[in-house]
GROMACS .gro file of C-alpha atoms in nm:
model
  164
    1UNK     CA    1   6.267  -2.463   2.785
    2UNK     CA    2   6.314  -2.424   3.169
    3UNK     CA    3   6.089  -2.134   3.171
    4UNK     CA    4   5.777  -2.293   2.979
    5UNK     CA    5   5.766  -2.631   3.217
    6UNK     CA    6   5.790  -2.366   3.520
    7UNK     CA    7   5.493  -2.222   3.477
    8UNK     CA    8   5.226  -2.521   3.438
    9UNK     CA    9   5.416  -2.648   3.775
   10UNK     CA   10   5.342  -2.335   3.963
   11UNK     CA   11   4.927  -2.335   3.844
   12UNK     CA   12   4.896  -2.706   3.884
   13UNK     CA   13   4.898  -2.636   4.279
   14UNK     CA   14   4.560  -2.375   4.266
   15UNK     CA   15   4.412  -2.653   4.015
   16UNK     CA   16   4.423  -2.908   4.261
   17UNK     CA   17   4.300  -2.704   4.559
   18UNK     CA   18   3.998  -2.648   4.363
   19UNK     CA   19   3.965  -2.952   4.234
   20UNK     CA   20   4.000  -3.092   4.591
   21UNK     CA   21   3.720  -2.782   4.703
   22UNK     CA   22   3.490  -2.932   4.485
   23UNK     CA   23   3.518  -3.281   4.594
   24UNK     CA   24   3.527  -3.181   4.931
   25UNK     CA   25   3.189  -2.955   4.894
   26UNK     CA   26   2.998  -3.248   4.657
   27UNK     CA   27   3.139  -3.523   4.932
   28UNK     CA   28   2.995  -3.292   5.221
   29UNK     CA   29   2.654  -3.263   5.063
   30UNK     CA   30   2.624  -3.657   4.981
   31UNK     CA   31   2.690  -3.715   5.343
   32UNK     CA   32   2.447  -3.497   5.456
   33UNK     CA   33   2.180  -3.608   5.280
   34UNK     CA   34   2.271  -3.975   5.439
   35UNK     CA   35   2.350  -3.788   5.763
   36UNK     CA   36   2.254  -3.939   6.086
   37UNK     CA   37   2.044  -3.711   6.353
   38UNK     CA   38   2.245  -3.755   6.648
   39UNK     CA   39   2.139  -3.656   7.023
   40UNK     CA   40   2.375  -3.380   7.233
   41UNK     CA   41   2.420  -3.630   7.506
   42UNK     CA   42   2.571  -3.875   7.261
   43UNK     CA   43   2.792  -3.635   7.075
   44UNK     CA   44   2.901  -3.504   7.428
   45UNK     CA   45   3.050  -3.849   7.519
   46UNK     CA   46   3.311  -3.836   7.281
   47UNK     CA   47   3.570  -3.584   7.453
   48UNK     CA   48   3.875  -3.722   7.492
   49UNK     CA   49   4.164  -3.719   7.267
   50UNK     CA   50   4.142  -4.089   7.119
   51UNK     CA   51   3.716  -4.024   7.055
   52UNK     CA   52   3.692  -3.603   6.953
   53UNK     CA   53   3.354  -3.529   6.844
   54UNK     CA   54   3.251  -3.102   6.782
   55UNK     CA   55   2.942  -2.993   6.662
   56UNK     CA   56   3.011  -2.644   6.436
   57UNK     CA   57   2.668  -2.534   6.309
   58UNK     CA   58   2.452  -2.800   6.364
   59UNK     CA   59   2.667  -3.069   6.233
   60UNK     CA   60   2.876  -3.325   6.368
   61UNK     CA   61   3.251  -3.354   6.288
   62UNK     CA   62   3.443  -3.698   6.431
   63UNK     CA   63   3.824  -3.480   6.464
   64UNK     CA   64   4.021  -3.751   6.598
   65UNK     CA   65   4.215  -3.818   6.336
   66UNK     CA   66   4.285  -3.474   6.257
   67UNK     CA   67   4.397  -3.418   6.698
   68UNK     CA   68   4.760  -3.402   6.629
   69UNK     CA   69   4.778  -3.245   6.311
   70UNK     CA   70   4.560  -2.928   6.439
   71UNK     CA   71   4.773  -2.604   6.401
   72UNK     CA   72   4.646  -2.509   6.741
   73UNK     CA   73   4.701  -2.841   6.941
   74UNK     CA   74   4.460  -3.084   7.007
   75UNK     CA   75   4.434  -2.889   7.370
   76UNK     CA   76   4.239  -2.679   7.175
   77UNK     CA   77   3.977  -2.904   7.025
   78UNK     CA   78   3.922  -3.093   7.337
   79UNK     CA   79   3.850  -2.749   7.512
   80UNK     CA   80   3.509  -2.716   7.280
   81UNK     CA   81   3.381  -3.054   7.319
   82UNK     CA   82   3.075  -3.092   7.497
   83UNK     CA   83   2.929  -2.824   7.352
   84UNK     CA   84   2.844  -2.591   7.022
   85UNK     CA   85   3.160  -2.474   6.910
   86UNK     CA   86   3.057  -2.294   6.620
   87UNK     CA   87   3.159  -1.925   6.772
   88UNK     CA   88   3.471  -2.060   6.880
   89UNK     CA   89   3.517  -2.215   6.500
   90UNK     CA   90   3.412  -1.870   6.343
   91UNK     CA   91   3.600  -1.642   6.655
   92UNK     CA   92   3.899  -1.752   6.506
   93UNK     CA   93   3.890  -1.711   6.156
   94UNK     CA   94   3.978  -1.991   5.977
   95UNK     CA   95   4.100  -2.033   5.604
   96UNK     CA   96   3.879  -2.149   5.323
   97UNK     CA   97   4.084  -2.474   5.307
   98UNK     CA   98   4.063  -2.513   5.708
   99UNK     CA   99   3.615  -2.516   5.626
  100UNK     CA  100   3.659  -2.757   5.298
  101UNK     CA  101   3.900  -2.978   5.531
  102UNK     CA  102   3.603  -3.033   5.779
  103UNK     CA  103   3.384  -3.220   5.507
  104UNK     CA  104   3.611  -3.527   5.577
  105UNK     CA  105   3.553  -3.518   5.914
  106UNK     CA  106   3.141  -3.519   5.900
  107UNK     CA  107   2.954  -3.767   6.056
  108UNK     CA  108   2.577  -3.662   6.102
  109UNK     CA  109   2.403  -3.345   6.211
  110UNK     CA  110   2.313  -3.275   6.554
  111UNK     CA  111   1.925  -3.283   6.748
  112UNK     CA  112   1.915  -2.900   6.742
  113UNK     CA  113   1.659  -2.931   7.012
  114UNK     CA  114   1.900  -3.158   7.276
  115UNK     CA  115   2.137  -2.895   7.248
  116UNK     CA  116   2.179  -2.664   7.558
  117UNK     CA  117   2.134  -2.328   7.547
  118UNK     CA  118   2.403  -2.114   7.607
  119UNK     CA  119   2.544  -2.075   7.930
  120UNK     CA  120   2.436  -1.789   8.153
  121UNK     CA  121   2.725  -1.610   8.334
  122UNK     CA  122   2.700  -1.688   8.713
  123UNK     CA  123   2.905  -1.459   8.910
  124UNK     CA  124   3.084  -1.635   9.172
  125UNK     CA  125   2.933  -1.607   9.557
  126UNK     CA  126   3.118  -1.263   9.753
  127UNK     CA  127   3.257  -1.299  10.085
  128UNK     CA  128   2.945  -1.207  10.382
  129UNK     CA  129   2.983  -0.846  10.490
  130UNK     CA  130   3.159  -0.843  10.826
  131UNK     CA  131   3.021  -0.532  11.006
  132UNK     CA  132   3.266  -0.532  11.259
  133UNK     CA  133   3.642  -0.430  11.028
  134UNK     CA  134   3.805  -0.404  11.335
  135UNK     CA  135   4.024  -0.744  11.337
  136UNK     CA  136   4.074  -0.723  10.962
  137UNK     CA  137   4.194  -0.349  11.053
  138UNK     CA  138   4.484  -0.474  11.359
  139UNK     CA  139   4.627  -0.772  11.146
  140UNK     CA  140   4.697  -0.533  10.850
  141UNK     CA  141   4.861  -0.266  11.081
  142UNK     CA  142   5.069  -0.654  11.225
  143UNK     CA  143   5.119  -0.738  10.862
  144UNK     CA  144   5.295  -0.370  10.812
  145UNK     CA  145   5.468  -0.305  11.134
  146UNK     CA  146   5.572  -0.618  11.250
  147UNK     CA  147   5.823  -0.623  10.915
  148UNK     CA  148   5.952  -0.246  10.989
  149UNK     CA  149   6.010  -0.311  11.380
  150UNK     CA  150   6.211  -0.626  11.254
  151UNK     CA  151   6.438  -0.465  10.998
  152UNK     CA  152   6.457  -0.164  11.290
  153UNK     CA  153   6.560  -0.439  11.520
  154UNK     CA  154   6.875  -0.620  11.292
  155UNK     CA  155   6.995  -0.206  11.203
  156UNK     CA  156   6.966  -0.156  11.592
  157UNK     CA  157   7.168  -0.488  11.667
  158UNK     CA  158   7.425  -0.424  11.345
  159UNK     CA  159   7.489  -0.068  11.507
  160UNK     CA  160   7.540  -0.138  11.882
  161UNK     CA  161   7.740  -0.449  11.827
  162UNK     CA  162   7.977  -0.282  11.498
  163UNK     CA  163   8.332  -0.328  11.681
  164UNK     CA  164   8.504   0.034  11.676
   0.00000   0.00000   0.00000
């Protein structure tokens, strides 16, 4: 009789995760066809950890109550604010369960237009070129012989003065 109550136990589990899947997915779509249009300056304000707002594809997710329960820290959330985060959402692969989670956390989509474009790399400003290498040249020779002559110096002094 053990064995027969075991096994409805151990299905019950997958029933509710897609039970919860499909509330999750029908509560998403309700929202979002209430959502609220929201400007990138606005959602940009909220990037601290007691006001976490991320926009992952075009919507707009309030995360603060889910900071300190975030498998990777909340460190990590508050690094994508400001910002789209949706390659940083999708770089690291999250579970099926992680993407139904995120329905709770929708508040409104985001101005697609406001949003920046990405970033352009901007490599940082090089040192002038100094024509004349000569004073780089002499303290590098210091930097290398004045160590040597004083080790030479303390074996010199540790020899001559060695009592016999």
């Amino acid at each position: 009789m053990a064995e027969f109550t075991a096994q409805p136990q151990q299905q019950q589990p997958s029933r509710t995760r897609a039970w919860e899947s499909i509330v999750a997915s029908d509560l998403c779509s309700k929202k979002m066809a209430d959502s609220k249009v929201y400007h990138f300056d606005e959602v940009s304000k909220h990037n601290v950890a007691k006001d976490c707002w991320l926009i992952i594809d075009g919507k707009v997710y309030d995360v603060t109550p889910f900071m300190d329960e975030h498998p990777g820290g909340d460190e990590v959330l508050l690094a994508v604010t400001g910002k789209d985060a949706t390659n940083d959402f999708e770089d690291i692969g999250h579970s099926n369960s992680a993407k139904d989670l995120m329905a709770k956390y929708y508040v409104g989509q985001v101005d697609l237009s406001t949003v920046p474009t990405q970033r352009t790399y901007i490599p940082p400003q090089q040192a002038s070129y100094n024509p004349d290498k000569t004073s780089e040249f002499g303290i590098k020779i210091l930097q290398f012989l004045v160590p040597i002559m004083i080790l030479g110096l303390a074996f010199a002094v540790r020899h001559f003065t060695k009592a016999d």
